[in-house]
Amino acid sequence: MNNLAAIWLTLQLATVTTCILLFFGTVLAWWLSRTKSWAKPIIEAVTALPLVLPPTVLGFYLLVVMSPNSAIGSFWVHLTGSTLTFSFEGLVVASVIYSLPFMVQPLQNAFETVGSGPLEAAASLRASPLNAFFTVAMPLSARGFLTAIVLTFTHTIGEFGVVLMVGGNIPEETRVISIAIYEHVETLQYAAAHSLSLALLGFSFVVLLTVYTLNRRFPIRIR
Amino acid sequence: MLVLDVRASLGDFELEVATSIPLEGITGILGPSGSGKTTLLRVLAGFEKAEGHIFVDDEIWLDTKSKTDVAPHSRSLGYMFQDARLFDHLSVAGNLKYATSRTLSQTKQIVVDDVIDAFDLSQLLKRRPTELSGGEKQRVALARTLLTNPRFLMLDEPLSALDEKRRSDILPYIDKMASQFRVPALYISHAVGEVAHIAGRILAISNGRVQAIGPTSEILERLDLLNVTGRFEAGSVVEAIVIDHVARHRLTHLTIDGQTLTMPMEAGVAPGDHVRVRVRARDVALALIRPESISIRNVLAATIVDLFHVPESPYVEALVEFQQQRLRARITLAAVEDLSLAVGMHVFVLIKSVTFDSSPT
């Protein structure tokens, strides 16, 4: 029962995080792929930070920023009546930041591969920039979207350090699979740890296998 | 009328073009590589930022003074790119639909079925662009562009990616685009032969600046434009009237300003047809007296109107005139000196080879 609650919570977290990042990540990746601004390398570096920083560093700063004593944290308390730290909402915020590069980088790559050629062609056929994005850039980047969504989703499922720092270990609120496994091991419940770990291993492998197989059998044609 | 006065800079390159182009028939934009032909088209399309103004009949596309800069998708022009740029995620039919679904219904004069017929696309509709040959891609791209009912079309070296044979397969379709669908076009090329074949008017451009604009025959015979027109197959286009065919010799007789010209028989023309024929400058020789006992069939009397020594070369470009029609000849500087050729002299023009330039007009 304990495990099922953790699995359900994890799936919720990964789904919400992926949906939020699908929007913001796409916007950011699109901007990065088109801009000639001097700020581009700076934004790229910031976006990539979660890849290299220890989760504890990220978690620590997030904890500081989201604590009820900070501006953002107190505003959240004022707005909702509960704290952002040690809550599901707090986990979502942390996951969005932690998984950002996994959404942005494959998308930016895909958009850059599409290039300006097809978009200019779309403009010459009277498609507005937004329309051209949905009808040309997105379909041509389909593989990039698939990769970004899968990586973001699975990476969010697998996160541990940031979640522990920001969310703690509250059943049905912040105790995701990785935390539950950690707790099982701490309390020497190896059987429970085994079943969850195996499930996670199997799930991750099947998802990645599906993606790679799809990529091989239905190559999305991009010149 | 397309009226433009634009300045744009891309890195080191500066484009500064002020001219008026009548929007009828095909206007060839001719110039060496890197002269700014494509940049000019991109400025017209709004893909490159520019200053100045662009007026298309009564529409204003760009006017820096009044801060008008119409977005690319709101400029009603058709752009056929060098590399076709079909959408690979759509079928050929889907690519055509992309154009038709975005065109306002009241401006639809060009109908999909007509275009599919004219460009022989019915067999290709279900295919993906990746399954098409280079020539087929260009045909689909041309059809797709036409379907937006543009004020005018811009074709950026549409034949450059094709081999010699495929080029001659596509050219009739481009002719069709201008004649059957009556869409004016700007046609970029660095190949004089190609432009001479289909364009009625030439805009010569070099180093980002306009060198000349005028009727094709006039531009091609101007010796001061050699850097633009003379780099490849320099020659002239002359107008002639078909007299008759000589079936036994498989020859056709034509008349140019009252003098007879003989050329390989062309079944597509009939006596009385007005045609344009193309003569390469290197196939023309000059003589002071009418040569006899010679295999060349075409010997015409003319007057030298211009001589121009091509710098640092052994050649002189000569321009000769019959009555109204003019012809370019490439001869050597040595020959000019030996024969003491000068402007105003009467000479005999020996023409070794003549080709038809287009179907009867």
Coordinates of C-alpha atoms in Angstrom, one line a residue:
Chain A
M1 CA 0.0 0.0 0.0
N2 CA 2.8 2.2 1.0
N3 CA 4.6 1.5 -2.3
L4 CA 1.5 2.1 -4.4
A5 CA 1.0 5.5 -2.9
A6 CA 4.6 6.3 -3.7
I7 CA 4.3 5.1 -7.3
W8 CA 1.1 7.1 -7.8
L9 CA 2.6 10.2 -6.3
T10 CA 5.7 9.8 -8.5
L11 CA 3.6 9.4 -11.7
Q12 CA 1.6 12.5 -10.8
L13 CA 4.8 14.5 -10.2
A14 CA 6.4 13.4 -13.4
T15 CA 3.3 14.1 -15.5
V16 CA 2.7 17.6 -14.1
T17 CA 6.4 18.4 -14.4
T18 CA 6.5 17.2 -18.0
C19 CA 3.4 19.2 -19.0
I20 CA 4.7 22.4 -17.5
L21 CA 8.1 21.9 -19.0
L22 CA 6.6 21.0 -22.4
F23 CA 5.3 24.6 -22.5
F24 CA 8.1 26.6 -21.0
G25 CA 10.8 24.3 -22.3
T26 CA 9.5 24.7 -25.9
V27 CA 9.3 28.4 -25.6
L28 CA 12.8 28.6 -24.2
A29 CA 14.3 26.1 -26.7
W30 CA 12.6 28.0 -29.6
W31 CA 14.0 31.3 -28.4
L32 CA 17.5 29.8 -28.0
S33 CA 17.4 28.2 -31.5
R34 CA 16.4 31.5 -33.2
T35 CA 18.1 34.2 -31.2
K36 CA 21.2 36.1 -32.2
S37 CA 21.3 37.8 -28.8
W38 CA 24.5 38.2 -26.8
A39 CA 22.6 36.7 -23.8
K40 CA 22.2 33.3 -25.5
P41 CA 25.3 31.6 -24.1
I42 CA 24.5 32.9 -20.6
I43 CA 20.9 31.5 -20.8
E44 CA 22.3 28.2 -22.2
A45 CA 24.8 27.9 -19.4
V46 CA 22.1 28.6 -16.8
T47 CA 19.8 26.0 -18.4
A48 CA 22.5 23.4 -18.3
L49 CA 23.4 24.0 -14.7
P50 CA 21.2 21.2 -13.2
L51 CA 23.1 18.7 -15.4
V52 CA 26.4 19.4 -13.5
L53 CA 25.4 20.7 -10.1
P54 CA 25.1 18.2 -7.2
P55 CA 21.4 17.8 -6.5
T56 CA 22.1 18.9 -2.9
V57 CA 23.4 22.3 -4.1
L58 CA 20.3 22.9 -6.2
G59 CA 18.1 21.5 -3.4
F60 CA 19.8 23.7 -0.8
Y61 CA 19.2 26.9 -2.8
L62 CA 15.7 25.9 -3.7
L63 CA 15.0 25.3 0.0
V64 CA 16.4 28.8 0.8
V65 CA 14.3 30.5 -1.9
M66 CA 11.1 28.6 -1.1
S67 CA 11.2 28.7 2.7
P68 CA 8.5 30.8 4.3
N69 CA 11.1 33.3 5.4
S70 CA 11.9 34.2 1.9
A71 CA 10.0 36.6 -0.4
I72 CA 8.8 33.9 -2.7
G73 CA 8.0 31.4 0.1
S74 CA 6.1 33.9 2.2
F75 CA 4.1 35.1 -0.9
W76 CA 3.2 31.5 -1.5
V77 CA 2.0 31.1 2.2
H78 CA 0.1 34.3 1.8
L79 CA -1.5 33.0 -1.4
T80 CA -2.3 29.4 -0.4
G81 CA -2.1 29.3 3.4
S82 CA 0.5 26.5 3.3
T83 CA 4.3 26.4 2.8
L84 CA 5.9 25.7 -0.5
T85 CA 8.6 23.6 1.1
F86 CA 7.7 20.0 2.1
S87 CA 4.7 20.1 -0.2
F88 CA 3.8 18.5 -3.6
E89 CA 3.7 22.0 -5.2
G90 CA 7.2 22.6 -3.9
L91 CA 8.3 19.3 -5.5
V92 CA 6.8 20.4 -8.8
V93 CA 8.7 23.7 -8.8
A94 CA 11.9 21.9 -7.9
S95 CA 11.4 19.2 -10.5
V96 CA 10.7 21.7 -13.2
I97 CA 14.0 23.4 -12.5
Y98 CA 15.9 20.2 -12.1
S99 CA 14.6 18.6 -15.3
L100 CA 14.7 21.8 -17.4
P101 CA 17.8 20.8 -19.5
F102 CA 16.3 17.4 -20.3
M103 CA 13.4 19.2 -22.1
V104 CA 15.3 22.2 -23.5
Q105 CA 18.4 20.6 -25.0
P106 CA 16.7 17.9 -27.3
L107 CA 14.2 20.5 -28.4
Q108 CA 16.8 23.2 -29.1
N109 CA 18.7 20.6 -31.1
A110 CA 15.7 19.6 -33.1
F111 CA 14.7 23.2 -33.9
E112 CA 18.2 24.0 -35.0
T113 CA 18.2 21.0 -37.3
V114 CA 15.0 22.2 -38.9
G115 CA 16.7 25.5 -39.5
S116 CA 15.1 28.6 -41.0
G117 CA 14.6 27.1 -44.5
P118 CA 11.2 25.4 -44.0
L119 CA 10.0 28.4 -41.9
E120 CA 10.8 30.8 -44.7
A121 CA 9.0 28.5 -47.1
A122 CA 6.0 28.5 -44.8
A123 CA 6.1 32.3 -44.6
S124 CA 6.2 32.6 -48.4
L125 CA 3.1 30.4 -48.4
R126 CA 1.4 33.0 -46.1
A127 CA 1.8 31.1 -42.8
S128 CA 2.2 33.5 -39.8
P129 CA 5.2 32.7 -37.6
L130 CA 3.0 31.1 -34.9
N131 CA 1.1 29.1 -37.5
A132 CA 4.4 28.0 -39.2
F133 CA 5.7 26.9 -35.8
F134 CA 2.7 24.5 -35.2
T135 CA 2.4 23.3 -38.8
V136 CA 6.0 23.1 -39.9
A137 CA 8.6 23.4 -37.0
M138 CA 6.7 21.1 -34.6
P139 CA 6.0 18.2 -37.0
L140 CA 9.5 18.4 -38.3
S141 CA 10.8 18.3 -34.7
A142 CA 8.6 15.3 -33.7
R143 CA 11.5 13.1 -32.8
G144 CA 13.0 15.9 -30.7
F145 CA 9.7 16.2 -28.8
L146 CA 9.5 12.5 -28.2
T147 CA 13.1 12.4 -26.9
A148 CA 12.5 15.5 -24.7
I149 CA 9.3 14.2 -23.2
V150 CA 10.6 10.8 -22.4
L151 CA 13.8 12.1 -20.9
T152 CA 12.0 14.7 -18.8
F153 CA 9.5 12.2 -17.6
T154 CA 11.9 9.4 -16.7
H155 CA 14.4 11.8 -15.3
T156 CA 11.8 13.3 -13.0
I157 CA 10.8 9.8 -11.8
G158 CA 14.4 9.1 -11.0
E159 CA 15.3 12.2 -9.1
F160 CA 16.3 11.9 -5.5
G161 CA 18.6 14.5 -4.0
V162 CA 16.6 17.6 -4.8
V163 CA 13.3 16.0 -3.7
L164 CA 14.8 14.9 -0.4
M165 CA 16.1 18.4 0.3
V166 CA 13.0 20.3 -0.7
G167 CA 10.2 17.8 0.0
G168 CA 11.4 15.6 2.8
N169 CA 9.6 12.4 3.3
I170 CA 5.9 12.9 3.8
P171 CA 3.7 9.9 2.8
E172 CA 1.3 10.8 -0.1
E173 CA 2.7 14.3 -0.2
T174 CA 6.4 14.2 -1.0
R175 CA 7.4 10.5 -0.6
V176 CA 8.2 9.6 -4.2
I177 CA 9.6 6.2 -5.3
S178 CA 13.2 7.0 -4.9
I179 CA 12.6 8.4 -1.3
A180 CA 10.5 5.3 -0.5
I181 CA 13.3 3.0 -1.6
Y182 CA 15.8 5.0 0.5
E183 CA 13.5 4.6 3.5
H184 CA 13.0 0.9 2.9
V185 CA 16.8 0.4 2.9
E186 CA 17.3 2.6 5.9
T187 CA 14.7 0.5 7.8
L188 CA 16.2 -2.7 6.4
Q189 CA 13.0 -3.6 4.5
Y190 CA 15.0 -5.1 1.6
A191 CA 12.0 -7.0 0.1
A192 CA 10.0 -3.8 -0.3
A193 CA 13.1 -1.9 -1.6
H194 CA 13.7 -4.8 -4.1
S195 CA 10.2 -4.7 -5.5
L196 CA 10.2 -0.9 -6.0
S197 CA 13.7 -0.8 -7.4
L198 CA 13.0 -3.6 -9.9
A199 CA 9.8 -1.9 -11.0
L200 CA 11.7 1.3 -11.6
L201 CA 14.5 -0.5 -13.4
G202 CA 12.0 -2.4 -15.6
F203 CA 9.9 0.7 -16.3
S204 CA 12.9 2.9 -17.3
F205 CA 14.3 0.1 -19.6
V206 CA 11.0 -0.5 -21.3
V207 CA 10.4 3.2 -22.0
L208 CA 13.9 3.7 -23.4
L209 CA 13.7 0.6 -25.4
T210 CA 10.4 1.7 -26.9
V211 CA 11.8 5.1 -27.8
Y212 CA 14.9 3.7 -29.5
T213 CA 12.8 1.0 -31.3
L214 CA 10.4 3.7 -32.6
N215 CA 13.2 5.8 -33.7
R216 CA 14.6 3.0 -35.7
R217 CA 11.4 1.7 -37.2
F218 CA 9.8 5.0 -38.0
P219 CA 12.6 7.4 -38.6
I220 CA 11.3 10.9 -38.7
R221 CA 12.6 12.3 -41.9
I222 CA 14.5 15.5 -41.4
R223 CA 17.0 16.6 -44.0
Chain B
M1 CA 5.3 47.9 -61.4
L2 CA 7.7 46.9 -58.6
V3 CA 9.4 50.1 -57.4
L4 CA 12.3 49.6 -55.0
D5 CA 15.1 51.6 -53.5
V6 CA 16.7 49.5 -50.8
R7 CA 19.9 49.3 -48.8
A8 CA 20.9 46.3 -46.8
S9 CA 24.2 45.1 -45.3
L10 CA 25.1 41.6 -44.5
G11 CA 28.5 41.5 -42.9
D12 CA 30.9 42.9 -45.4
F13 CA 28.5 42.8 -48.3
E14 CA 26.4 45.9 -49.2
L15 CA 23.3 45.8 -51.3
E16 CA 22.1 49.0 -52.8
V17 CA 19.4 48.7 -55.4
A18 CA 17.2 51.3 -56.8
T19 CA 15.1 50.4 -59.8
S20 CA 11.6 49.8 -61.3
I21 CA 10.7 46.5 -62.7
P22 CA 7.5 46.1 -64.8
L23 CA 5.4 43.3 -63.4
E24 CA 4.8 41.4 -66.6
G25 CA 6.4 38.4 -68.1
I26 CA 9.7 37.1 -66.8
T27 CA 12.5 39.4 -65.7
G28 CA 15.8 37.7 -65.5
I29 CA 18.1 38.9 -62.7
L30 CA 21.6 38.2 -64.0
G31 CA 24.9 38.6 -62.2
P32 CA 28.0 36.7 -61.1
S33 CA 28.0 34.6 -58.0
G34 CA 28.0 36.8 -54.9
S35 CA 26.7 39.8 -56.7
G36 CA 23.7 40.0 -54.4
K37 CA 20.9 38.4 -56.5
T38 CA 19.6 36.2 -53.7
T39 CA 20.0 38.9 -51.1
L40 CA 17.8 41.1 -53.3
L41 CA 15.1 38.5 -53.4
R42 CA 15.4 38.0 -49.7
V43 CA 15.0 41.7 -49.1
L44 CA 11.9 41.7 -51.3
A45 CA 10.5 38.8 -49.4
G46 CA 11.2 40.5 -46.1
F47 CA 13.7 37.8 -44.9
E48 CA 16.5 40.3 -44.6
K49 CA 16.2 43.6 -42.9
A50 CA 16.6 46.6 -45.3
E51 CA 16.2 50.3 -45.4
G52 CA 14.4 52.3 -48.1
H53 CA 11.2 51.5 -49.8
I54 CA 9.5 48.7 -51.8
F55 CA 6.2 49.5 -53.6
V56 CA 4.3 46.9 -55.5
D57 CA 1.6 48.6 -57.6
D58 CA -0.5 50.3 -54.9
E59 CA 0.9 48.2 -52.0
I60 CA 3.6 49.4 -49.7
W61 CA 5.8 46.6 -48.4
L62 CA 8.6 48.6 -46.9
D63 CA 8.9 52.3 -46.2
T64 CA 11.5 53.2 -43.7
K65 CA 10.2 56.8 -43.5
S66 CA 6.7 55.9 -42.4
K67 CA 8.1 52.9 -40.4
T68 CA 6.2 50.4 -42.6
D69 CA 7.7 46.9 -42.8
V70 CA 5.2 44.3 -43.8
A71 CA 5.9 40.8 -42.4
P72 CA 7.1 38.2 -44.9
H73 CA 3.9 36.2 -44.7
S74 CA 1.8 39.2 -45.5
R75 CA 3.7 40.1 -48.7
S76 CA 1.9 38.4 -51.5
L77 CA 4.8 37.1 -53.5
G78 CA 5.8 33.6 -54.4
Y79 CA 9.3 32.4 -53.6
M80 CA 10.7 29.3 -55.2
F81 CA 13.9 28.4 -53.4
Q82 CA 17.0 27.0 -55.0
D83 CA 16.5 23.8 -52.9
A84 CA 12.7 23.5 -53.3
R85 CA 12.1 23.4 -49.6
L86 CA 9.1 21.1 -49.7
F87 CA 7.8 20.0 -46.3
D88 CA 9.0 16.5 -45.8
H89 CA 6.3 15.7 -43.2
L90 CA 3.6 16.2 -45.8
S91 CA 2.7 14.4 -49.0
V92 CA 2.9 16.3 -52.3
A93 CA -0.9 16.9 -52.0
G94 CA -0.4 18.1 -48.5
N95 CA 2.3 20.5 -49.7
L96 CA -0.1 21.9 -52.3
K97 CA -2.9 22.2 -49.7
Y98 CA -0.6 24.1 -47.4
A99 CA -0.6 26.9 -50.0
T100 CA -4.3 26.8 -51.0
S101 CA -5.7 26.7 -47.5
R102 CA -3.9 29.9 -46.6
T103 CA -5.0 31.9 -49.6
L104 CA -8.1 34.0 -49.3
S105 CA -10.9 32.6 -51.4
Q106 CA -11.7 35.8 -53.3
T107 CA -8.1 36.0 -54.6
K108 CA -8.2 32.4 -55.9
Q109 CA -7.9 32.6 -59.6
I110 CA -5.4 29.8 -60.0
V111 CA -7.2 26.5 -59.4
V112 CA -5.5 23.4 -57.9
D113 CA -6.7 21.0 -60.7
D114 CA -5.3 23.3 -63.4
V115 CA -2.0 23.5 -61.7
I116 CA -1.8 19.7 -61.2
D117 CA -2.6 19.2 -64.8
A118 CA -0.2 21.8 -66.1
F119 CA 2.7 20.5 -64.1
D120 CA 1.9 16.8 -64.5
L121 CA 1.6 16.1 -60.8
S122 CA -1.4 13.8 -60.7
Q123 CA 0.9 10.7 -60.4
L124 CA 2.9 12.3 -57.6
L125 CA 0.2 13.5 -55.2
K126 CA 0.4 10.7 -52.7
R127 CA 4.2 10.6 -52.6
R128 CA 6.5 12.1 -50.0
P129 CA 9.0 14.8 -51.0
T130 CA 11.8 12.4 -50.1
E131 CA 10.6 10.0 -52.8
L132 CA 10.8 12.6 -55.5
S133 CA 13.6 13.3 -58.0
G134 CA 15.2 16.7 -58.1
G135 CA 13.2 17.8 -61.1
E136 CA 9.9 16.5 -59.6
K137 CA 10.6 18.4 -56.4
Q138 CA 11.1 21.7 -58.4
R139 CA 7.8 21.1 -60.2
V140 CA 6.0 20.6 -57.0
A141 CA 7.6 23.7 -55.5
L142 CA 6.7 25.7 -58.5
A143 CA 3.1 24.5 -58.3
R144 CA 2.9 25.1 -54.6
T145 CA 4.2 28.7 -55.0
L146 CA 1.7 29.4 -57.8
L147 CA -1.2 28.3 -55.7
T148 CA -0.8 31.2 -53.3
N149 CA -1.9 33.5 -56.2
P150 CA 1.1 35.8 -55.8
R151 CA 1.4 39.3 -57.3
F152 CA 4.7 38.0 -58.7
L153 CA 6.9 35.0 -58.4
M154 CA 10.6 34.9 -57.5
L155 CA 12.6 32.0 -58.7
D156 CA 16.1 31.6 -57.2
E157 CA 18.2 29.6 -59.6
P158 CA 15.6 26.8 -59.7
L159 CA 17.7 24.8 -62.1
S160 CA 21.0 25.0 -60.4
A161 CA 20.5 21.7 -58.5
L162 CA 19.6 19.8 -61.6
D163 CA 21.7 18.2 -64.3
E164 CA 21.7 19.4 -67.9
K165 CA 19.0 17.0 -69.0
R166 CA 16.6 17.7 -66.2
R167 CA 17.0 21.4 -66.8
S168 CA 15.5 21.2 -70.2
D169 CA 12.7 19.1 -68.7
I170 CA 11.8 21.9 -66.3
L171 CA 12.1 25.0 -68.5
P172 CA 8.9 24.3 -70.4
Y173 CA 7.0 24.3 -67.0
I174 CA 8.5 27.7 -66.1
D175 CA 7.4 29.0 -69.5
K176 CA 4.0 27.6 -68.8
M177 CA 3.9 29.4 -65.5
A178 CA 4.4 32.7 -67.2
S179 CA 2.2 32.1 -70.2
Q180 CA -0.7 29.9 -69.0
F181 CA -1.1 31.3 -65.5
R182 CA 0.1 34.9 -66.4
V183 CA 2.1 35.3 -63.2
P184 CA 5.0 37.7 -63.6
A185 CA 8.3 36.5 -62.3
L186 CA 11.8 37.5 -61.3
Y187 CA 14.1 34.8 -62.4
I188 CA 17.6 34.6 -60.9
S189 CA 20.4 33.0 -62.7
H190 CA 24.1 33.3 -63.4
A191 CA 23.7 31.4 -66.6
V192 CA 23.1 33.7 -69.5
G193 CA 21.7 31.0 -71.8
E194 CA 19.0 30.2 -69.3
V195 CA 17.9 33.8 -68.8
A196 CA 18.1 34.6 -72.5
H197 CA 15.8 31.7 -73.2
I198 CA 13.0 32.6 -70.9
A199 CA 13.3 36.3 -69.9
G200 CA 12.0 39.2 -71.9
R201 CA 13.8 41.6 -69.7
I202 CA 17.1 41.5 -67.8
L203 CA 18.2 43.3 -64.6
A204 CA 22.0 43.0 -64.6
I205 CA 23.5 43.2 -61.1
S206 CA 27.0 43.2 -59.9
N207 CA 28.6 44.0 -56.5
G208 CA 25.2 44.6 -55.0
R209 CA 24.3 47.3 -57.4
V210 CA 22.2 47.5 -60.5
Q211 CA 24.2 47.8 -63.7
A212 CA 21.4 47.9 -66.2
I213 CA 17.8 47.0 -66.8
G214 CA 16.2 46.5 -70.2
P215 CA 15.0 44.2 -72.9
T216 CA 17.0 40.9 -73.0
S217 CA 18.4 41.5 -76.5
E218 CA 19.6 45.0 -75.6
I219 CA 21.3 43.9 -72.4
L220 CA 23.0 40.9 -73.9
E221 CA 24.6 43.0 -76.7
R222 CA 25.9 45.7 -74.4
L223 CA 29.6 45.3 -74.3
D224 CA 30.1 47.2 -71.0
L225 CA 28.1 44.5 -69.2
L226 CA 30.5 41.8 -70.1
N227 CA 31.4 41.2 -66.5
V228 CA 27.8 40.2 -65.9
T229 CA 26.7 38.7 -69.2
G230 CA 29.9 37.6 -70.8
R231 CA 31.3 35.2 -68.2
F232 CA 29.6 32.2 -69.6
E233 CA 28.0 31.6 -73.0
A234 CA 28.0 35.1 -74.4
G235 CA 25.8 35.6 -77.3
S236 CA 22.9 37.4 -78.8
V237 CA 19.2 36.8 -79.3
V238 CA 17.8 38.0 -82.5
E239 CA 14.3 38.1 -83.9
A240 CA 13.6 36.3 -87.1
I241 CA 10.6 35.3 -89.3
V242 CA 10.4 31.7 -90.6
I243 CA 10.4 31.5 -94.4
D244 CA 10.2 27.8 -95.2
H245 CA 11.5 24.3 -94.4
V246 CA 13.8 22.4 -96.8
A247 CA 12.9 18.8 -95.8
R248 CA 15.6 17.2 -98.0
H249 CA 18.4 19.0 -96.2
R250 CA 16.5 19.1 -92.9
L251 CA 16.9 22.9 -92.8
T252 CA 14.8 25.9 -92.0
H253 CA 15.1 29.2 -93.7
L254 CA 14.6 32.4 -91.7
T255 CA 14.9 36.1 -92.5
I256 CA 16.6 38.6 -90.3
D257 CA 16.2 42.2 -91.4
G258 CA 15.7 41.0 -95.0
Q259 CA 18.7 38.6 -95.1
T260 CA 18.4 34.9 -95.1
L261 CA 19.6 32.7 -92.3
T262 CA 19.7 28.9 -92.5
M263 CA 19.5 26.6 -89.5
P264 CA 18.7 23.0 -88.6
M265 CA 15.1 22.2 -89.2
E266 CA 12.7 22.8 -86.3
A267 CA 9.4 21.1 -86.8
G268 CA 7.6 23.2 -84.2
V269 CA 7.6 26.3 -86.3
A270 CA 5.7 27.2 -89.4
P271 CA 6.4 29.7 -92.2
G272 CA 5.4 33.2 -91.1
D273 CA 6.1 32.5 -87.4
H274 CA 8.1 35.1 -85.5
V275 CA 10.8 33.4 -83.5
R276 CA 13.9 34.3 -81.5
V277 CA 17.1 32.6 -82.3
R278 CA 20.3 32.6 -80.2
V279 CA 23.8 32.9 -81.6
R280 CA 26.8 32.5 -79.4
A281 CA 29.4 35.1 -79.9
R282 CA 32.1 32.5 -80.4
D283 CA 30.2 31.0 -83.3
V284 CA 30.4 34.3 -85.2
A285 CA 33.3 35.3 -87.4
L286 CA 33.9 38.5 -89.5
A287 CA 35.3 38.9 -93.0
L288 CA 36.0 42.0 -95.1
I289 CA 35.0 40.4 -98.4
R290 CA 32.3 37.8 -99.0
P291 CA 34.0 34.5 -98.7
E292 CA 33.4 31.8 -101.3
S293 CA 33.9 28.1 -101.4
I294 CA 33.2 27.8 -97.7
S295 CA 31.1 25.4 -95.7
I296 CA 29.5 27.9 -93.5
R297 CA 26.0 28.6 -94.9
N298 CA 25.3 31.8 -93.2
V299 CA 27.0 34.9 -94.5
L300 CA 25.2 38.1 -93.8
A301 CA 26.2 41.7 -94.5
A302 CA 26.4 44.0 -91.5
T303 CA 28.1 47.1 -90.0
I304 CA 30.4 47.2 -87.0
V305 CA 28.8 49.4 -84.3
D306 CA 31.1 48.6 -81.3
L307 CA 34.4 47.0 -80.5
F308 CA 35.5 46.2 -77.0
H309 CA 38.8 44.6 -76.0
V310 CA 38.2 42.3 -73.0
P311 CA 40.9 43.4 -70.6
E312 CA 43.8 41.0 -70.2
S313 CA 42.4 38.6 -72.8
P314 CA 43.2 37.9 -76.4
Y315 CA 39.6 38.7 -77.3
V316 CA 37.7 41.5 -78.7
E317 CA 33.9 41.6 -78.4
A318 CA 32.4 43.1 -81.6
L319 CA 28.9 44.3 -82.0
V320 CA 27.5 44.3 -85.6
E321 CA 24.2 45.6 -86.9
F322 CA 22.2 44.4 -89.8
Q323 CA 19.4 46.9 -90.1
Q324 CA 17.9 46.9 -86.6
Q325 CA 19.0 43.6 -85.2
R326 CA 22.4 43.3 -83.6
L327 CA 24.8 40.4 -83.1
R328 CA 27.8 39.9 -80.9
A329 CA 31.0 38.3 -82.2
R330 CA 34.0 37.2 -80.3
I331 CA 37.1 37.6 -82.4
T332 CA 40.8 38.0 -81.5
L333 CA 42.6 41.3 -81.0
A334 CA 45.1 40.0 -83.5
A335 CA 42.4 39.7 -86.1
V336 CA 41.1 43.2 -85.4
E337 CA 44.6 44.6 -86.0
D338 CA 45.3 42.5 -89.1
L339 CA 42.0 43.5 -90.7
S340 CA 42.1 47.0 -89.3
L341 CA 38.6 46.6 -88.1
A342 CA 36.9 49.8 -86.8
V343 CA 33.5 51.0 -85.9
G344 CA 31.4 51.9 -89.0
M345 CA 33.1 49.4 -91.3
H346 CA 31.0 47.2 -93.5
V347 CA 31.8 43.5 -92.9
F348 CA 30.4 40.1 -93.7
V349 CA 29.2 38.1 -90.7
L350 CA 29.9 34.4 -90.8
I351 CA 27.6 32.4 -88.4
K352 CA 28.5 28.9 -87.7
S353 CA 25.7 27.8 -85.5
V354 CA 22.2 29.0 -84.6
T355 CA 19.7 27.6 -82.1
F356 CA 16.1 28.4 -81.5
D357 CA 15.5 30.3 -78.4
S358 CA 11.8 29.8 -77.7
S359 CA 8.6 28.6 -79.3
P360 CA 6.8 31.0 -81.7
T361 CA 5.6 34.2 -80.1

